[in-house]
Short mmCIF file of C-alpha atoms and ligand atoms in Angstrom, two decimals:
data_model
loop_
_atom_site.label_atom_id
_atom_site.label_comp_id
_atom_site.label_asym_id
_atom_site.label_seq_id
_atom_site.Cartn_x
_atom_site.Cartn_y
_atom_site.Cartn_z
CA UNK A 29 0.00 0.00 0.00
CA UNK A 30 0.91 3.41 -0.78
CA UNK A 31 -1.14 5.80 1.54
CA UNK A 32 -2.82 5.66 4.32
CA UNK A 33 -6.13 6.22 3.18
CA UNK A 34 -10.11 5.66 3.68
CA UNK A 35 -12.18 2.86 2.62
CA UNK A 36 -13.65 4.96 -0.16
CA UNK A 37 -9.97 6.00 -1.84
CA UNK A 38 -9.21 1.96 -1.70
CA UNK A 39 -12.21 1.27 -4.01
CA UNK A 40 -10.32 3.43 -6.75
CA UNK A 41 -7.14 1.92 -6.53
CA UNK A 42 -4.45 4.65 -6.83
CA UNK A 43 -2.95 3.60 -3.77
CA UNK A 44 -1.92 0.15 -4.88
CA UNK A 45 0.78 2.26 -7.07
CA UNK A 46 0.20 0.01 -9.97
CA UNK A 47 -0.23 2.12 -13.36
CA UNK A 48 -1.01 1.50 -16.96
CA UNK A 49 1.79 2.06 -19.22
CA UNK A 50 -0.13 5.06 -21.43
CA UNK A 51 -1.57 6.51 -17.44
CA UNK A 52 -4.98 5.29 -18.68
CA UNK A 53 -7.16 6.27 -15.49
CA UNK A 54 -9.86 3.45 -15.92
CA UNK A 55 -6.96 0.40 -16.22
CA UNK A 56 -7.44 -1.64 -19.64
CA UNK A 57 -8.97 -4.57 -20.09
CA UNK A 58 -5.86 -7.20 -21.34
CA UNK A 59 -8.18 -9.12 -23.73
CA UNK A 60 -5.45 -11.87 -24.26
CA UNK A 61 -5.19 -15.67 -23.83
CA UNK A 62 -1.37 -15.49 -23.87
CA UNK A 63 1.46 -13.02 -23.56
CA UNK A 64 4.86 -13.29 -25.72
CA UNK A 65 8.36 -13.97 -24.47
CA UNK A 66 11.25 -11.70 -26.43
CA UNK A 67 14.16 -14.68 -25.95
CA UNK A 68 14.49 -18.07 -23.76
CA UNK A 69 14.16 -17.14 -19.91
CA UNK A 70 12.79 -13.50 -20.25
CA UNK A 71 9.51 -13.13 -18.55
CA UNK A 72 6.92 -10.29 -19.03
CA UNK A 73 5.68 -10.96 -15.33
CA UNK A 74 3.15 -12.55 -17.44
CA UNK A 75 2.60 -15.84 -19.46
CA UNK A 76 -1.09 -16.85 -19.86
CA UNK A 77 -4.67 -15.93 -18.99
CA UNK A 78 -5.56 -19.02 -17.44
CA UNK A 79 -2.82 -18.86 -14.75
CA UNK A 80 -2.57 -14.78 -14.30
CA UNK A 81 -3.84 -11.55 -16.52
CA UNK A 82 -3.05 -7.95 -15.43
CA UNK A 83 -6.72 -6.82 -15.39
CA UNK A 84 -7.74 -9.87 -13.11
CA UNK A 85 -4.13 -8.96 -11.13
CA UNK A 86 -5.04 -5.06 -10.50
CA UNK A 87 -8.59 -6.20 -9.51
CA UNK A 88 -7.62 -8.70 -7.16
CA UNK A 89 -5.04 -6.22 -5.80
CA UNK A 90 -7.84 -3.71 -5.01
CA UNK A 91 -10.10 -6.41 -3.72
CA UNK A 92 -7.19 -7.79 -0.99
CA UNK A 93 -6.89 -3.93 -0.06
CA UNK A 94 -10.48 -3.75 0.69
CA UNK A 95 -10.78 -6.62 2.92
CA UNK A 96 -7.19 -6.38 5.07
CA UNK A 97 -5.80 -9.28 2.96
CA UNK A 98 -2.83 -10.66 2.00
CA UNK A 99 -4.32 -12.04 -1.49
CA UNK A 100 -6.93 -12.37 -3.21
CA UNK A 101 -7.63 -14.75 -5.95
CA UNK A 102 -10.57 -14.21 -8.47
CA UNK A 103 -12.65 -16.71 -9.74
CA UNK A 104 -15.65 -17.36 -12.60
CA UNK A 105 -18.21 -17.09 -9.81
CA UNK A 106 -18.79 -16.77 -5.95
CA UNK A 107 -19.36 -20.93 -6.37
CA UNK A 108 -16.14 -21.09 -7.98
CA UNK A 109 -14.46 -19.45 -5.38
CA UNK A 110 -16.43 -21.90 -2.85
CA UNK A 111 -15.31 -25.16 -4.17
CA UNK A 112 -12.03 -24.22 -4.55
CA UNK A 113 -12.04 -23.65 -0.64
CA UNK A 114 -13.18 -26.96 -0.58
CA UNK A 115 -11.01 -28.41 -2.45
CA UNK A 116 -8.56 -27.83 0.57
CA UNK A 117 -9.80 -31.19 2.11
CA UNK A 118 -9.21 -34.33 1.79
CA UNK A 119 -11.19 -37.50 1.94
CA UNK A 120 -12.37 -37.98 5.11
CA UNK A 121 -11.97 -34.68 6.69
CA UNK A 122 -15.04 -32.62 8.65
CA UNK A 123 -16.54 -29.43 8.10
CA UNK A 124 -19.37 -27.90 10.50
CA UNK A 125 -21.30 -25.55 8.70
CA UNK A 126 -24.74 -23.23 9.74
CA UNK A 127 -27.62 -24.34 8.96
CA UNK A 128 -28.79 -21.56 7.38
CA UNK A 129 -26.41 -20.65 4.05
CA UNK A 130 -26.99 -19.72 0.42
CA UNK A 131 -28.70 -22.49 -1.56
CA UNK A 132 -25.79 -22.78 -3.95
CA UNK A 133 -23.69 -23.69 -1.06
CA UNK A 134 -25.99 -26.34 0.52
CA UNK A 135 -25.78 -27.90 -2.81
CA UNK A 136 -22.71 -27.71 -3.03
CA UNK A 137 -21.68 -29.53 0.16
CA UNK A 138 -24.57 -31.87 -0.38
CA UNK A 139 -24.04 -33.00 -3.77
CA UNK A 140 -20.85 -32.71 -4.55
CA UNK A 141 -18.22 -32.47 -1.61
CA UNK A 142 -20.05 -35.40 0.38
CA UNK A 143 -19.33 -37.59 -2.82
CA UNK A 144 -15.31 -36.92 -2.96
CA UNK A 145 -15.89 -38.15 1.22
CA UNK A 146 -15.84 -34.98 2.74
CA UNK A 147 -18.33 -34.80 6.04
CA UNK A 148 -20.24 -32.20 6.80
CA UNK A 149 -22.35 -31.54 10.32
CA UNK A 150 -24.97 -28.50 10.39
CA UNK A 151 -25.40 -26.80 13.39
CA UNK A 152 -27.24 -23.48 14.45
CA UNK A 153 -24.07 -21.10 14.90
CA UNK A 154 -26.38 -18.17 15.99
CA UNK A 155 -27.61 -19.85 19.20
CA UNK A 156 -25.62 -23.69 19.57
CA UNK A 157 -22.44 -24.29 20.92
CA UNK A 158 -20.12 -25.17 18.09
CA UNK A 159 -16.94 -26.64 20.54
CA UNK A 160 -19.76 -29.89 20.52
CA UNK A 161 -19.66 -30.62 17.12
CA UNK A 162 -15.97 -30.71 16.50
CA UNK A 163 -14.41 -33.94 16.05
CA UNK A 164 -10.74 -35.76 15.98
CA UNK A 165 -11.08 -35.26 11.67
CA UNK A 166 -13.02 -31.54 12.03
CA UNK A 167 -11.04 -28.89 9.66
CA UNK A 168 -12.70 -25.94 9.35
CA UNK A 169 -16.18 -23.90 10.47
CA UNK A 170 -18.31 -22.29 7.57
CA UNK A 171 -21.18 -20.14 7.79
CA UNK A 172 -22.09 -16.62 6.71
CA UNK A 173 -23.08 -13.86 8.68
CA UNK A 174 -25.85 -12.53 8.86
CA UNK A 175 -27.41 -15.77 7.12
CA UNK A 176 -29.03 -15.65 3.23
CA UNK A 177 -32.38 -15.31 3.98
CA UNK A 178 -32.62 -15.73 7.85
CA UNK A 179 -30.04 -12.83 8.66
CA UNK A 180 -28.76 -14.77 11.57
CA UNK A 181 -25.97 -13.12 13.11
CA UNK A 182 -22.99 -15.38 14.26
CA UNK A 183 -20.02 -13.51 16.42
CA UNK A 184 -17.20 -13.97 14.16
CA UNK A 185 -14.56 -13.08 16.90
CA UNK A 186 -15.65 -15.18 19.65
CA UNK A 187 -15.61 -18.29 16.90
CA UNK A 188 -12.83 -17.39 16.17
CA UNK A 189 -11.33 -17.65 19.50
CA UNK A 190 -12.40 -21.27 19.01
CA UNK A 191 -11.27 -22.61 16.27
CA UNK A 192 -7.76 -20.78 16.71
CA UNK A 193 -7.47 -23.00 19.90
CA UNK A 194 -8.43 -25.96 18.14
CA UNK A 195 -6.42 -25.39 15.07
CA UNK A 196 -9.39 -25.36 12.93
CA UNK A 197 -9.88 -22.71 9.39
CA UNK A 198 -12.82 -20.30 9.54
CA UNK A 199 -14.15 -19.48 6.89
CA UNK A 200 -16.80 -16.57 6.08
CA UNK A 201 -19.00 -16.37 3.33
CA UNK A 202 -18.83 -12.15 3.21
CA UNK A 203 -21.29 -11.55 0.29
CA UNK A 204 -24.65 -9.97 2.44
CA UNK A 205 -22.22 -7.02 3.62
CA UNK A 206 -19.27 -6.60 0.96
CA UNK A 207 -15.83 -5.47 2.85
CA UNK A 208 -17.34 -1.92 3.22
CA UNK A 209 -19.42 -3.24 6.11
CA UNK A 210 -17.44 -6.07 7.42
CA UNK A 211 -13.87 -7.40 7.22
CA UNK A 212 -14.01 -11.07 8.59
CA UNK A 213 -9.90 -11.51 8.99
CA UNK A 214 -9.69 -8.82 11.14
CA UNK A 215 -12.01 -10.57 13.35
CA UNK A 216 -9.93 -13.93 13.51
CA UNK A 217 -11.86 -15.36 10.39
CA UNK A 218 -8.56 -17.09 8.30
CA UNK A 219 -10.70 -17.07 4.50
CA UNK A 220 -13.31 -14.65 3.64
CA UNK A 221 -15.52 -15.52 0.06
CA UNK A 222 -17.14 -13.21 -1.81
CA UNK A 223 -20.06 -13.15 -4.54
CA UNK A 224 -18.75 -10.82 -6.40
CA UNK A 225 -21.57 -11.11 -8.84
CA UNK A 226 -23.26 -9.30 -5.83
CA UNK A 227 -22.55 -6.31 -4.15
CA UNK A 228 -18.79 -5.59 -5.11
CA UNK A 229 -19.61 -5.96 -8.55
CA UNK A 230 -22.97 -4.02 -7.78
CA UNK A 231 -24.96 -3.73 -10.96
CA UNK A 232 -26.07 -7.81 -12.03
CA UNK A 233 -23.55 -7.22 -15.24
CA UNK A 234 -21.43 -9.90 -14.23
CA UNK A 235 -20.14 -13.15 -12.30
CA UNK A 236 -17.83 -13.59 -10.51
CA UNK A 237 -16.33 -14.43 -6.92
CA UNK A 238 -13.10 -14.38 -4.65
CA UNK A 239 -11.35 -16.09 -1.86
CA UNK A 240 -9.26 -13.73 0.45
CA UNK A 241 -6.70 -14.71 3.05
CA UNK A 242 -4.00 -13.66 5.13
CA UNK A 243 -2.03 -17.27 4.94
CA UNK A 244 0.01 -17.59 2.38
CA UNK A 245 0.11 -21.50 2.24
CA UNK A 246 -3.63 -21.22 1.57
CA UNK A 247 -3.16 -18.66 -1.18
CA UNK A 248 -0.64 -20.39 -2.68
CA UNK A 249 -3.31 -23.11 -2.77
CA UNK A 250 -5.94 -21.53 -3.65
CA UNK A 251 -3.72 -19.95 -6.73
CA UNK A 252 -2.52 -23.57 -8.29
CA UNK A 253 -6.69 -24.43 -7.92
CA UNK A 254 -7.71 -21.90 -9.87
CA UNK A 255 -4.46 -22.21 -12.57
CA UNK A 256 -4.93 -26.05 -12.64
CA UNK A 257 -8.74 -26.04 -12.45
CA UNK A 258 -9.37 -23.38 -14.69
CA UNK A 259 -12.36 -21.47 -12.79
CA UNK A 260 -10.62 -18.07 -13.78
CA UNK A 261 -12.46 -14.51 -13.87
CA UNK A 262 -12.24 -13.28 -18.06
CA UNK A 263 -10.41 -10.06 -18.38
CA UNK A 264 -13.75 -8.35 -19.03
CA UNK A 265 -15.68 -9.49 -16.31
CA UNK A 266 -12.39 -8.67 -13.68
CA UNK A 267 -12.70 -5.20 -16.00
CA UNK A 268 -16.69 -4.94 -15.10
CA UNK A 269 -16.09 -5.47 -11.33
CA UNK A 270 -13.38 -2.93 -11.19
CA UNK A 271 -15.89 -0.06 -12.47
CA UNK A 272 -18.40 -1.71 -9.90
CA UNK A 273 -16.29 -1.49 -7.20
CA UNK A 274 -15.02 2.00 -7.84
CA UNK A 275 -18.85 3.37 -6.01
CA UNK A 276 -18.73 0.25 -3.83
CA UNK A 277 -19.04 2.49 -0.90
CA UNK A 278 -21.60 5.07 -2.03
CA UNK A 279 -24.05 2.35 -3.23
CA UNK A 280 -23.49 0.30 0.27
CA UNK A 281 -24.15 3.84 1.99
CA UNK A 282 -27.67 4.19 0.35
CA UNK A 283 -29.20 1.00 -0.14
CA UNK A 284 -29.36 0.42 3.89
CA UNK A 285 -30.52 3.60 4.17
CA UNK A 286 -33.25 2.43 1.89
CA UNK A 287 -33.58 -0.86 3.14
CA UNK A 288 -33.51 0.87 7.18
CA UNK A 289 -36.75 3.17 6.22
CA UNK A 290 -38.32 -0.22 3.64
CA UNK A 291 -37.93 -2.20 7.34
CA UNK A 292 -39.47 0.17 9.26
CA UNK A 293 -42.23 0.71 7.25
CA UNK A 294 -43.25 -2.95 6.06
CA UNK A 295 -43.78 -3.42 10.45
CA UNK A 296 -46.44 -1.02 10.20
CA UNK A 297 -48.12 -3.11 7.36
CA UNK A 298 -50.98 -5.41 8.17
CA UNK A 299 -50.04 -7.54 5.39
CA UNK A 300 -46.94 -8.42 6.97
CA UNK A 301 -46.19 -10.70 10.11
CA UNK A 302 -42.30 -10.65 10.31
CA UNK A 303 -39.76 -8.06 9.19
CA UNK A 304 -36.41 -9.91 9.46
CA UNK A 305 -33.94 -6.94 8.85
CA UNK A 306 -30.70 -7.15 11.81
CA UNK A 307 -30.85 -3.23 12.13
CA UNK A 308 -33.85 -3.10 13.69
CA UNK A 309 -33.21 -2.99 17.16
CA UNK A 310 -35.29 -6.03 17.74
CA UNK A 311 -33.35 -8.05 15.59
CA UNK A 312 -31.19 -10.82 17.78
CA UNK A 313 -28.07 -10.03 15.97
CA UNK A 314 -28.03 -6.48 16.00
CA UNK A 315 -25.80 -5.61 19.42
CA UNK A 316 -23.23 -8.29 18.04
CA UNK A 317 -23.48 -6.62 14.76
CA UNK A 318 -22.99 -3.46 16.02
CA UNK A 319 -19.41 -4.24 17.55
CA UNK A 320 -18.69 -6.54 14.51
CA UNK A 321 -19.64 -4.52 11.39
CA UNK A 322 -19.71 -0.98 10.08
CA UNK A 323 -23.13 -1.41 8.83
CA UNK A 324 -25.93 -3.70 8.77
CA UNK A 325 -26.44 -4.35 4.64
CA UNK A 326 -29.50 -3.59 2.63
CA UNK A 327 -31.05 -7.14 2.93
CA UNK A 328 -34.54 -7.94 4.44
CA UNK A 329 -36.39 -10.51 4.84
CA UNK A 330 -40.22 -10.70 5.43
CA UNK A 331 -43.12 -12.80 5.64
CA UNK A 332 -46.51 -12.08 4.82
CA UNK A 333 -49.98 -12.88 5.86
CA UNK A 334 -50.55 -15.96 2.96
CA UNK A 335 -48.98 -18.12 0.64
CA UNK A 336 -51.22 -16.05 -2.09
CA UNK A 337 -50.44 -12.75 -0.48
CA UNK A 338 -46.65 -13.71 -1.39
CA UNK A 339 -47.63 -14.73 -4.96
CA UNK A 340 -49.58 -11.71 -5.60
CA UNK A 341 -46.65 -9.46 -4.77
CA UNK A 342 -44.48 -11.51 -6.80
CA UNK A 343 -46.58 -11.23 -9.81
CA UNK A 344 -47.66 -7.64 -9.74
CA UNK A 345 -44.26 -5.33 -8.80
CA UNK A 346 -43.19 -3.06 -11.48
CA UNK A 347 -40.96 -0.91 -10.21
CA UNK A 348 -38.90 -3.34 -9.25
CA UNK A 349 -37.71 -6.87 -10.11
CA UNK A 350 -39.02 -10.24 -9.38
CA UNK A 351 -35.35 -12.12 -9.51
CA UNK A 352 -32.77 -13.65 -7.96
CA UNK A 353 -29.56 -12.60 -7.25
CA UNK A 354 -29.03 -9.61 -4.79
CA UNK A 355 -26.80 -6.78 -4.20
CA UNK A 356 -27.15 -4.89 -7.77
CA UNK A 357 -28.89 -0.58 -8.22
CA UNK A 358 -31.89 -2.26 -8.70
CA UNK A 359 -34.32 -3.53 -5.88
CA UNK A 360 -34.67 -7.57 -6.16
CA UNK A 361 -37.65 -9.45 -5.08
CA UNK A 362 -36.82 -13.13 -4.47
CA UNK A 363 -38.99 -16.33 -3.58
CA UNK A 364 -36.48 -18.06 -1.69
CA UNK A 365 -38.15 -21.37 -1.54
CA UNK A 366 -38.59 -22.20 -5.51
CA UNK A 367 -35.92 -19.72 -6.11
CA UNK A 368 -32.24 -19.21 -4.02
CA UNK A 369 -33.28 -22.10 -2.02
CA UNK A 370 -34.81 -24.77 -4.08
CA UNK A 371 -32.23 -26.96 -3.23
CA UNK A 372 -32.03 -27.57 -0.08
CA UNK A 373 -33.64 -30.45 1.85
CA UNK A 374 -37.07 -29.82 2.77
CA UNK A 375 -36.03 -30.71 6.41
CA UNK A 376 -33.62 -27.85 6.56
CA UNK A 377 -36.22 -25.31 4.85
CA UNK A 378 -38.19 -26.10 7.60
CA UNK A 379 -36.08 -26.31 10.23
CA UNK A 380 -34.75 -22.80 8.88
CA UNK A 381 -38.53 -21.40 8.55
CA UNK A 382 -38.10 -20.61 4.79
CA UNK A 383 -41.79 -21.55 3.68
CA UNK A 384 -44.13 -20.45 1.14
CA UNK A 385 -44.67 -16.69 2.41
CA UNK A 386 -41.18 -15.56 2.91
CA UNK A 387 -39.87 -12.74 0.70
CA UNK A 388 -36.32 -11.72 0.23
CA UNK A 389 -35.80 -8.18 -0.88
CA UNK A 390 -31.81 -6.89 -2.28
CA UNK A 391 -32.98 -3.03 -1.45
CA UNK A 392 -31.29 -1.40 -3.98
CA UNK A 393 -30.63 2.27 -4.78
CA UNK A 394 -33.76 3.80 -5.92
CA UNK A 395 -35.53 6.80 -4.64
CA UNK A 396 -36.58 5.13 -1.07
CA UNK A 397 -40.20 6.36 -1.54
CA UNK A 398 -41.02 5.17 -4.72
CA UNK A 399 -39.92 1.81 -2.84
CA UNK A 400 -41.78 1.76 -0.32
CA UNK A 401 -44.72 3.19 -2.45
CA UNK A 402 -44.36 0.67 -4.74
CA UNK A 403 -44.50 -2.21 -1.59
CA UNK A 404 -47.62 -0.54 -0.45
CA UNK A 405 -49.55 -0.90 -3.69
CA UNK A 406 -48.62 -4.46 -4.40
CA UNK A 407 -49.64 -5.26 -0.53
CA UNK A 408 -53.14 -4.02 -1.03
CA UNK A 409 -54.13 -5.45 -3.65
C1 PLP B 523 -24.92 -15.64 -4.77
C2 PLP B 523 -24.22 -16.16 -3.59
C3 PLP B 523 -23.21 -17.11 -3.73
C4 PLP B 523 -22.84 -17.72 -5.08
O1 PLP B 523 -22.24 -16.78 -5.91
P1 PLP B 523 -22.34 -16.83 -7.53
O2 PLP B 523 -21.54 -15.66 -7.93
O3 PLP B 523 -23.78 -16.75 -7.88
O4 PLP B 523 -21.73 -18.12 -7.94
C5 PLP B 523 -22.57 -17.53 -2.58
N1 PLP B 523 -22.88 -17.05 -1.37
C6 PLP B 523 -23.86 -16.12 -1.21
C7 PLP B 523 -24.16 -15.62 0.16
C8 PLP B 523 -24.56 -15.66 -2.31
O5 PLP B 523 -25.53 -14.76 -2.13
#
């Protein structure tokens, strides 16, 4: 690092020192498989787009700046990023993970890890004591925080204080609150994964995801996955999540103020039985939040009176989208249950209390009052 400078200043990247050889002040997308070598044993510091391209390289850079990394390494997708992590075990090692995780994951873990023999337990992180669940073969702890769609809020440092003792990885899934709210490795977490697809990139252009550490054996892991795998972010897309990231901070800013008045205001609705947003005072999570993040996101979840009260909301909004995905300008509505969630064990669903008339809404950046206007009118009717 260069300077000593804010949060907001990091987004642009200036102080990483790196510059384009023309001084081009939005860096240029390298659109190239492979880079040329002038004789036998000179490098360019570059070889081939698979392995490493400067576009991905300056992203990346900016990215490990914003979350108090070491390294980051870009990937195709947040679930790229994911099973790479997981491709850190070994047959027969144990992961606990929450209960309550993105969809993607659960499938993931479910459907793929279990058959290459790793073994995974599920355990409420929000309210159970984890130290129970670790066995002789138990590697790492996984969850997210707060939860996609339950927004349960874990305490990352005083897990952390566990697995340190017990020698164990902790990893945090970081997507709900991007590093502008939250930076899990200062909190004792050792790998923090992003969507990038969501928030950092900010404007559902693009896929893509990352795995930030501070360790450099798992980086240097993480790097010959990606090389030898081949789940690498395209020039264009690392090109598309630099621009995103450059207003990272002012979107972040005003989608929870948004999604703070959107919270307050679906509790006064008659329509609605549960506003599930953790900065609401009311919220479980929101003292440990408060000492743990900078923010509380611009992600709420709510359940309404009927399964048809749901579906009429779903089918009438204008003014925003029905979708999935989350953390773009534009306000998302998602169903979780035939959407985000679809593929998780009915069991779990249940257990989780994702049923037929929760919503999920990705408050985006909108005039707030057309928002909530627009919630109003598709509640009535
Ligand atoms: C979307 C999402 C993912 C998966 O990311 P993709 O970029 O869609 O592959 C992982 N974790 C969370 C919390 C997500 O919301």
């Amino acid at each position: 690092m260069k300077w000593d400078v804010s949060f907001e200043t990091k987004c642009q990247g200036m102080d990483l020192g790196i510059q384009d050889q023309y001084h081009a002040i939005s860096f240029p997308i390298y659109q190239t498989a492979t880079f040329s070598r002038s004789r036998l044993g000179e490098v360019s510091g570059f070889d081939y787009s698979r392995q490493t391209n400067p576009t991905r390289s300056q992203l990346e850079s900016v990215l490990a700046n914003l979350e108090n990394a070491n390294d980051a390494v870009a990937f195709s997708s947040g679930m790229a990023a994911i099973s790479a992590v997981m491709r850190l075990f070994a047959p027969g090692d144990h992961v606990i993970v929450d209960m309550d995780l993105y969809g993607g994951s659960v499938r993931l873990f479910d459907q793929v890890c279990r058959k290459y023999g790793i073994e995974f337990s599920t355990a409420d992180f929000s309210s159970e004591d984890i130290s129970a669940y670790i066995r002789e073969n138990t590697k790492a702890v996984y969850l997210e925080t707060p939860t996609n769609p339950m927004m349960h809020v874990t305490d990352i440092r005083k897990l952390a204080g566990l697995t340190k003792s017990r020698g164990l990885l902790l990893i945090v899934d970081n997507t709900f609150l991007s590093p502008y709210f939250q930076n899990p490795l200062d909190l004792g977490a050792d790998i923090v994964l992003h969507s990038g697809t969501k928030y950092i990139a900010g404007h559902h252009d693009t896929i893509g995801g990352f795995a930030m550490t501070n360790h450099k054996d798992v980086a240097e892991k993480l790097r010959l996955d990606v090389t030898t795998i081949g789940a690498c972010l395209s020039p264009f897309d690392s090109w598309l999540t630099l621009r995103g990231v450059r207003t990272l901070a002012v979107r972040m800013d005003r989608a929870e103020s948004n999604a703070m008045k959107i919270a307050e205001h679906l509790k006064t609705s008659p329509h609605v039985s549960k506003v599930i947003y953790p900065g609401l005072k009311e919220h479980p999570g929101y003292e440990i939040m408060k000492k743990q993040s900078r923010g509380f996101g611009s992600m709420i979840t709510f359940e309404v009176e009927s399964k048809e009260c749901a579906e009429k909301i779903l089918n009438n909004v204008e003014l925003f989208y029905f979708a999935e995905s989350l953390g773009g300008t534009e306000t998302l509505i998602t169903y979780p249950i035939t959407q985000t969630h679809a593929a998780v064990p009915e069991e779990l669903l249940e257990k989780n209390g994702i049923n037929e008339r929760l919503l999920r809404l990705s408050v985006g950046i909108e005039g707030a009052d057309d928002l909530i206007g627009e919630l109003d009118r598709v509640l009535k009717i």
